Amino acid sequence: MKTKLEEIKRASLEAIANSADAAELEALRIKYLGKKGELTAVLKQMGSLSPEERPIMGQLANEVRAAVEAAIEETSAKLAEVALEKQLLAETVDVTIPGKEVKVGHKHPMYIALDEIKDIFIGMGFTVLDGPEVEFAELNFDRLNAEEGHPSRDWSDTFYFDEDSRVMLRSQTSPMQVRAMDSMELPIRIVAPGRVYRKDEVDATHSPMFHQVEGMVIDKGVTMADLKGTLNTVVEQLYGAGTQTRFRPHHFPFTEPSCEMDVQCHKCGGVGCPTCKGEGWIELLGAGMIHPRVLEMAGIDPNVYSGWAFGLGLERTAMRRFKIADLRLIFENDVRFLEQF
Ligand code: PHE
């Protein structure tokens, strides 16, 4: 029995020392120390020994068990260490590899121009308003003195949401005049930028969606001279001192008198070229003195108060500001184009 125990000790320690991984080690533990293991089998034979031999063999068996357990523990720790080392090596991060470039977006030239416009007006004491693109026809038309039958209300020009033409995509930012009159205390000085929609085909100067900036002042004693002075100041701040403007008579239902303002073409300096369609001038906005009927409908007494308003085409303003020849470039969002500003 002594030889048997010593043989078990020798063989098991050798196998344990050579085991390659945790699974193999566990198999060896079962083989030697398990319920049906080799050492257990020897211990079961203890009963057949003489009373003198029994304690000696018992002690020897315990020693063998302790030695095998210690060896398993030691090897297990060693294997765990090796495994960890291997894992760490596999997960190494090479901090010298160049990082992925994070692309930062670019501000759109039209919004650069809009921010400049806002800054100029804020500097003159105007408040910037935001309003809905889905608008009531009442505010887009009726309250602006464009009654039933006015050509701009036609289904061929306007995106309506319902059969009775009550709700629409606003065709101009002018309903913001009405919203300001209805909600603000007098005197009023506002600008209201935003998207507007018309049933137009896309070409170099048209798009079914474009942007306007509405402006309005209502106070006592406001005149057309204030309108011209304000707009000329804005144009000079935007495009540089000495930029030429031209006011032409026009008609809008909600202003009287009405006008359109042009600035001299940036491409040809007024001689005439494809960008200005040979005119030498580019139309930037419509404007005028607020019609007394419009003031009245808002409960403002036109005998006490007067006001002016304008609606500026933002794309055109940005095109003039950055010398862009084609409107489509503004909407295509080609990064190679946008990055230039
Ligand atoms: N709303 C007009 C347009 O879209 C422009 C305008 C605004 C004219 C304010 C006069 C006063 O053409």
Coordinates of C-alpha atoms and ligand atoms in Angstrom, one line a residue:
M1 CA 0.0 0.0 0.0
K2 CA 2.9 2.3 0.8
T3 CA 4.3 1.8 -2.7
K4 CA 0.9 2.3 -4.2
L5 CA 0.6 5.7 -2.3
E6 CA 4.0 6.8 -3.3
E7 CA 3.3 5.8 -6.9
I8 CA 0.1 7.9 -6.9
K9 CA 2.0 10.8 -5.4
R10 CA 4.7 10.7 -8.0
A11 CA 2.5 10.2 -11.0
S12 CA -0.1 12.9 -9.9
L13 CA 2.5 15.6 -9.1
E14 CA 4.1 15.0 -12.5
A15 CA 0.8 15.2 -14.4
I16 CA -0.3 18.3 -12.5
A17 CA 3.0 20.1 -13.1
N18 CA 2.6 19.4 -16.9
S19 CA -1.1 20.3 -17.2
A20 CA -1.7 22.9 -19.9
D21 CA -4.9 24.6 -18.7
A22 CA -7.6 24.8 -16.0
A23 CA -9.8 22.1 -17.6
E24 CA -6.9 19.6 -17.7
L25 CA -6.1 20.4 -14.1
E26 CA -9.7 19.8 -13.0
A27 CA -9.7 16.4 -14.8
L28 CA -6.6 15.4 -12.8
R29 CA -8.2 16.5 -9.5
I30 CA -11.2 14.3 -10.2
K31 CA -8.8 11.4 -11.3
Y32 CA -6.9 11.4 -8.1
L33 CA -9.0 13.1 -5.4
G34 CA -12.5 12.5 -6.7
K35 CA -15.0 10.1 -5.1
K36 CA -14.0 7.4 -7.5
G37 CA -10.4 8.7 -7.7
E38 CA -7.3 6.6 -7.3
L39 CA -6.4 8.0 -3.8
T40 CA -9.9 7.4 -2.6
A41 CA -9.8 3.8 -3.9
V42 CA -6.6 3.2 -1.8
L43 CA -8.1 4.7 1.3
K44 CA -11.1 2.3 1.0
Q45 CA -8.7 -0.5 1.5
M46 CA -7.6 0.8 4.9
G47 CA -10.0 -1.6 6.7
S48 CA -7.9 -4.6 5.6
L49 CA -4.8 -3.3 7.4
S50 CA -3.6 -4.3 10.8
P51 CA -4.3 -1.9 13.7
E52 CA -0.5 -1.0 13.8
E53 CA -0.2 -0.3 10.1
R54 CA -3.5 1.7 9.9
P55 CA -2.3 5.1 11.5
I56 CA 1.0 5.0 9.6
M57 CA -0.8 4.5 6.3
G58 CA -3.5 7.0 7.3
Q59 CA -0.9 9.6 7.9
L60 CA 0.9 8.8 4.6
A61 CA -2.3 9.0 2.7
N62 CA -3.1 12.4 4.3
E63 CA 0.3 13.6 3.3
V64 CA -0.2 12.5 -0.3
R65 CA -3.6 14.2 -0.4
A66 CA -2.2 17.4 1.0
A67 CA 0.7 17.3 -1.4
V68 CA -1.7 16.7 -4.4
E69 CA -4.0 19.5 -3.3
A70 CA -1.1 22.0 -2.8
A71 CA 0.2 21.1 -6.2
I72 CA -3.2 21.6 -7.8
E73 CA -3.6 25.0 -6.1
E74 CA -0.1 26.2 -7.1
T75 CA -0.5 25.1 -10.7
S76 CA -3.9 26.6 -10.9
A77 CA -2.6 30.0 -9.8
K78 CA 0.3 29.7 -12.3
L79 CA -2.1 28.9 -15.1
A80 CA -4.4 31.8 -14.2
E81 CA -1.4 34.2 -14.3
V82 CA -0.3 32.9 -17.7
A83 CA -3.9 33.2 -19.1
L84 CA -4.1 36.8 -17.8
E85 CA -0.8 37.7 -19.4
K86 CA -2.0 36.2 -22.7
Q87 CA -5.3 38.2 -22.5
L88 CA -3.5 41.4 -21.7
L89 CA -1.1 40.9 -24.6
A90 CA -4.0 40.2 -27.0
E91 CA -5.9 43.4 -25.8
T92 CA -3.0 45.7 -26.1
V93 CA -3.9 49.2 -27.4
D94 CA -1.4 50.8 -29.7
V95 CA -1.6 54.4 -28.6
T96 CA 0.7 55.4 -31.4
I97 CA -1.9 54.6 -34.2
P98 CA -3.2 57.9 -35.6
G99 CA -6.8 58.6 -34.5
K100 CA -9.9 58.9 -36.7
E101 CA -10.5 62.5 -37.8
V102 CA -13.7 63.9 -36.3
K103 CA -15.3 66.0 -39.0
V104 CA -16.9 69.2 -37.7
G105 CA -19.8 70.5 -39.7
H106 CA -19.8 73.8 -41.5
K107 CA -22.1 76.7 -41.1
H108 CA -24.3 77.2 -44.2
P109 CA -23.6 80.5 -46.0
M110 CA -27.2 81.4 -45.9
Y111 CA -27.2 81.1 -42.1
I112 CA -24.0 83.1 -41.9
A113 CA -25.8 85.9 -43.8
L114 CA -28.9 85.5 -41.6
D115 CA -26.9 85.8 -38.4
E116 CA -25.3 89.0 -39.8
I117 CA -28.8 90.4 -40.6
K118 CA -30.1 89.5 -37.1
D119 CA -27.1 91.2 -35.5
I120 CA -27.6 94.3 -37.5
F121 CA -31.3 94.5 -36.6
I122 CA -30.8 93.6 -32.9
G123 CA -28.2 96.4 -32.8
M124 CA -31.1 98.8 -33.9
G125 CA -33.4 97.6 -31.2
F126 CA -35.4 95.0 -33.1
T127 CA -36.7 91.8 -31.6
V128 CA -36.3 88.5 -33.5
L129 CA -39.5 86.5 -33.8
D130 CA -40.0 82.9 -34.9
G131 CA -43.4 81.7 -36.3
P132 CA -45.2 78.7 -37.8
E133 CA -44.6 77.5 -41.3
V134 CA -48.1 75.9 -41.3
E135 CA -50.2 79.0 -41.2
F136 CA -53.9 80.0 -41.3
A137 CA -54.9 81.5 -44.7
E138 CA -56.6 84.1 -42.6
L139 CA -53.3 85.4 -41.3
N140 CA -51.4 84.8 -44.6
F141 CA -54.1 86.5 -46.7
D142 CA -57.2 88.0 -45.1
R143 CA -55.6 89.9 -42.3
L144 CA -53.0 91.2 -44.9
N145 CA -55.8 92.7 -47.0
A146 CA -55.6 90.0 -49.7
E147 CA -59.3 89.0 -49.8
E148 CA -61.0 86.0 -51.4
G149 CA -60.2 86.0 -55.1
H150 CA -56.8 87.6 -54.8
P151 CA -54.5 85.8 -57.4
S152 CA -51.9 84.9 -54.7
R153 CA -54.6 82.7 -53.0
D154 CA -54.9 80.5 -56.1
W155 CA -54.5 76.7 -55.6
S156 CA -51.9 76.8 -58.4
D157 CA -49.6 79.0 -56.3
T158 CA -50.2 77.8 -52.8
F159 CA -49.8 74.6 -50.8
Y160 CA -53.1 74.1 -48.9
F161 CA -53.8 71.3 -46.4
D162 CA -57.6 71.3 -46.7
E163 CA -60.4 71.6 -49.2
D164 CA -61.7 74.9 -47.8
S165 CA -58.2 76.5 -48.2
R166 CA -58.0 77.4 -44.5
V167 CA -54.7 75.9 -43.5
M168 CA -51.6 76.3 -45.7
L169 CA -47.8 76.4 -45.9
R170 CA -47.2 80.1 -45.5
S171 CA -46.3 81.7 -48.8
Q172 CA -44.6 84.6 -47.2
T173 CA -43.4 85.6 -43.7
S174 CA -45.8 88.5 -43.7
P175 CA -48.4 86.7 -41.4
M176 CA -45.7 87.4 -38.7
Q177 CA -46.7 91.1 -39.0
V178 CA -50.2 90.1 -37.9
R179 CA -48.9 87.8 -35.2
A180 CA -46.7 90.6 -33.8
M181 CA -49.5 93.2 -34.0
D182 CA -51.9 90.8 -32.1
S183 CA -49.4 89.8 -29.4
M184 CA -47.1 92.8 -28.8
E185 CA -47.3 96.2 -27.2
L186 CA -46.8 99.2 -29.3
P187 CA -44.3 100.5 -30.5
I188 CA -43.2 97.3 -32.4
R189 CA -39.8 96.6 -34.0
I190 CA -39.5 93.0 -35.2
V191 CA -37.7 90.8 -37.7
A192 CA -39.0 87.3 -38.4
P193 CA -36.9 85.0 -40.5
G194 CA -38.2 81.6 -41.8
R195 CA -39.1 79.2 -44.5
V196 CA -41.9 80.0 -47.0
Y197 CA -43.5 77.8 -49.7
R198 CA -44.8 78.4 -53.2
K199 CA -45.6 76.1 -56.1
D200 CA -42.6 77.0 -58.2
E201 CA -40.3 74.8 -60.3
V202 CA -36.7 74.7 -59.4
D203 CA -34.3 76.7 -61.5
A204 CA -31.3 79.1 -61.0
T205 CA -33.5 81.6 -59.2
H206 CA -36.6 79.6 -58.0
S207 CA -37.4 76.9 -55.4
P208 CA -40.7 75.7 -54.0
M209 CA -39.2 76.4 -50.5
F210 CA -37.1 79.4 -49.8
H211 CA -36.5 81.8 -46.9
Q212 CA -37.6 85.3 -46.1
V213 CA -36.9 87.7 -43.4
E214 CA -39.9 89.8 -42.5
G215 CA -39.3 93.2 -40.8
M216 CA -41.8 95.6 -39.3
V217 CA -41.9 98.9 -37.4
I218 CA -45.0 100.5 -36.0
D219 CA -44.8 103.7 -34.0
K220 CA -46.1 107.2 -34.0
G221 CA -44.8 109.3 -36.9
V222 CA -43.0 106.5 -38.8
T223 CA -42.5 107.4 -42.5
M224 CA -41.1 106.0 -45.8
A225 CA -37.9 107.9 -45.1
D226 CA -37.4 105.7 -42.0
L227 CA -37.9 102.6 -44.2
K228 CA -35.3 103.7 -46.8
G229 CA -32.8 104.9 -44.2
T230 CA -33.0 101.6 -42.2
L231 CA -32.7 99.4 -45.3
N232 CA -29.8 101.5 -46.7
T233 CA -28.0 101.1 -43.4
V234 CA -28.6 97.4 -43.4
V235 CA -27.4 97.0 -46.9
E236 CA -24.2 99.0 -46.3
Q237 CA -23.4 97.0 -43.1
L238 CA -24.0 93.8 -45.0
Y239 CA -22.3 94.5 -48.3
G240 CA -20.0 97.4 -47.5
A241 CA -20.2 101.2 -47.5
G242 CA -21.3 102.8 -50.7
T243 CA -23.4 99.8 -51.9
Q244 CA -26.0 101.2 -54.3
T245 CA -29.7 100.5 -53.8
R246 CA -32.7 101.4 -55.9
F247 CA -36.4 101.6 -54.8
R248 CA -39.0 100.9 -57.5
P249 CA -42.8 101.4 -57.1
H250 CA -44.7 98.1 -56.7
H251 CA -47.9 96.7 -55.4
F252 CA -48.7 94.6 -52.3
P253 CA -52.2 94.4 -50.9
F254 CA -50.9 95.0 -47.3
T255 CA -48.7 98.1 -48.0
E256 CA -49.5 101.5 -49.5
P257 CA -47.4 102.8 -51.0
S258 CA -45.4 99.7 -51.9
C259 CA -41.9 99.3 -53.4
E260 CA -39.3 96.8 -54.3
M261 CA -35.6 97.4 -53.4
D262 CA -32.8 96.3 -55.6
V263 CA -29.0 96.3 -55.0
Q264 CA -26.5 96.7 -57.7
C265 CA -25.4 93.3 -59.1
H266 CA -22.2 92.0 -57.5
K267 CA -21.1 90.1 -60.6
C268 CA -21.1 92.9 -63.1
G269 CA -21.3 96.1 -60.9
G270 CA -24.4 97.2 -62.7
V271 CA -23.5 96.7 -66.4
G272 CA -25.7 93.7 -66.9
C273 CA -24.8 90.0 -66.8
P274 CA -26.4 86.5 -66.6
T275 CA -26.6 86.7 -62.8
C276 CA -28.8 89.8 -62.9
K277 CA -30.4 88.7 -66.2
G278 CA -28.9 91.8 -67.9
E279 CA -30.5 94.2 -65.5
G280 CA -27.5 95.4 -63.5
W281 CA -29.6 95.1 -60.4
I282 CA -30.8 92.3 -58.2
E283 CA -34.2 92.4 -56.4
L284 CA -33.7 91.8 -52.7
L285 CA -37.0 92.7 -51.0
G286 CA -40.5 94.0 -51.2
A287 CA -41.6 96.7 -48.8
G288 CA -43.9 99.6 -48.1
M289 CA -45.9 101.5 -45.6
I290 CA -48.4 99.3 -43.7
H291 CA -51.9 99.6 -45.2
P292 CA -54.3 101.4 -42.9
R293 CA -56.8 98.5 -43.3
V294 CA -54.1 96.1 -41.9
L295 CA -53.5 98.3 -38.9
E296 CA -57.3 98.6 -38.3
M297 CA -57.9 94.9 -38.5
A298 CA -55.3 94.5 -35.7
G299 CA -57.1 97.2 -33.7
I300 CA -54.4 99.8 -34.2
D301 CA -55.6 103.3 -35.0
P302 CA -54.0 104.4 -38.4
N303 CA -54.6 108.0 -37.5
V304 CA -52.3 107.7 -34.5
Y305 CA -49.8 105.0 -35.6
S306 CA -48.1 104.3 -38.8
G307 CA -45.5 101.7 -39.8
W308 CA -43.5 100.1 -42.5
A309 CA -42.7 96.5 -43.4
F310 CA -40.4 94.6 -45.7
G311 CA -39.9 91.0 -46.8
L312 CA -36.4 90.2 -47.8
G313 CA -35.4 87.1 -49.8
L314 CA -32.7 85.5 -47.7
E315 CA -31.2 83.3 -50.5
R316 CA -30.7 86.3 -52.7
T317 CA -29.2 88.3 -49.9
A318 CA -26.7 85.5 -49.2
M319 CA -26.0 85.1 -52.9
R320 CA -25.2 88.8 -53.1
R321 CA -23.2 88.6 -49.9
F322 CA -21.0 85.7 -51.0
K323 CA -21.1 86.3 -54.7
I324 CA -22.9 83.0 -55.5
A325 CA -24.4 82.8 -59.0
D326 CA -26.9 79.9 -58.8
L327 CA -29.6 79.4 -56.1
R328 CA -29.4 75.6 -56.4
L329 CA -25.9 75.7 -54.8
I330 CA -27.6 77.0 -51.6
F331 CA -29.8 73.9 -51.4
E332 CA -27.6 71.1 -52.8
N333 CA -25.4 71.1 -49.6
D334 CA -22.3 70.0 -51.5
V335 CA -19.6 70.1 -48.8
R336 CA -17.0 71.3 -51.4
F337 CA -19.3 74.4 -51.9
L338 CA -20.2 74.9 -48.2
E339 CA -16.6 74.7 -47.0
Q340 CA -15.7 77.9 -49.0
F341 CA -17.5 80.3 -46.6
Ligands
PHE1 N1 -44.6 89.4 -48.5 C1 -44.1 90.1 -49.7 C2 -43.6 89.0 -50.6 O1 -43.5 87.9 -50.3 C3 -43.0 91.0 -49.4 C4 -43.4 92.2 -48.5 C5 -43.3 92.1 -47.1 C6 -43.8 93.3 -49.1 C7 -43.6 93.2 -46.4 C8 -44.2 94.4 -48.3 C9 -44.1 94.4 -47.0 O2 -43.4 89.3 -51.8

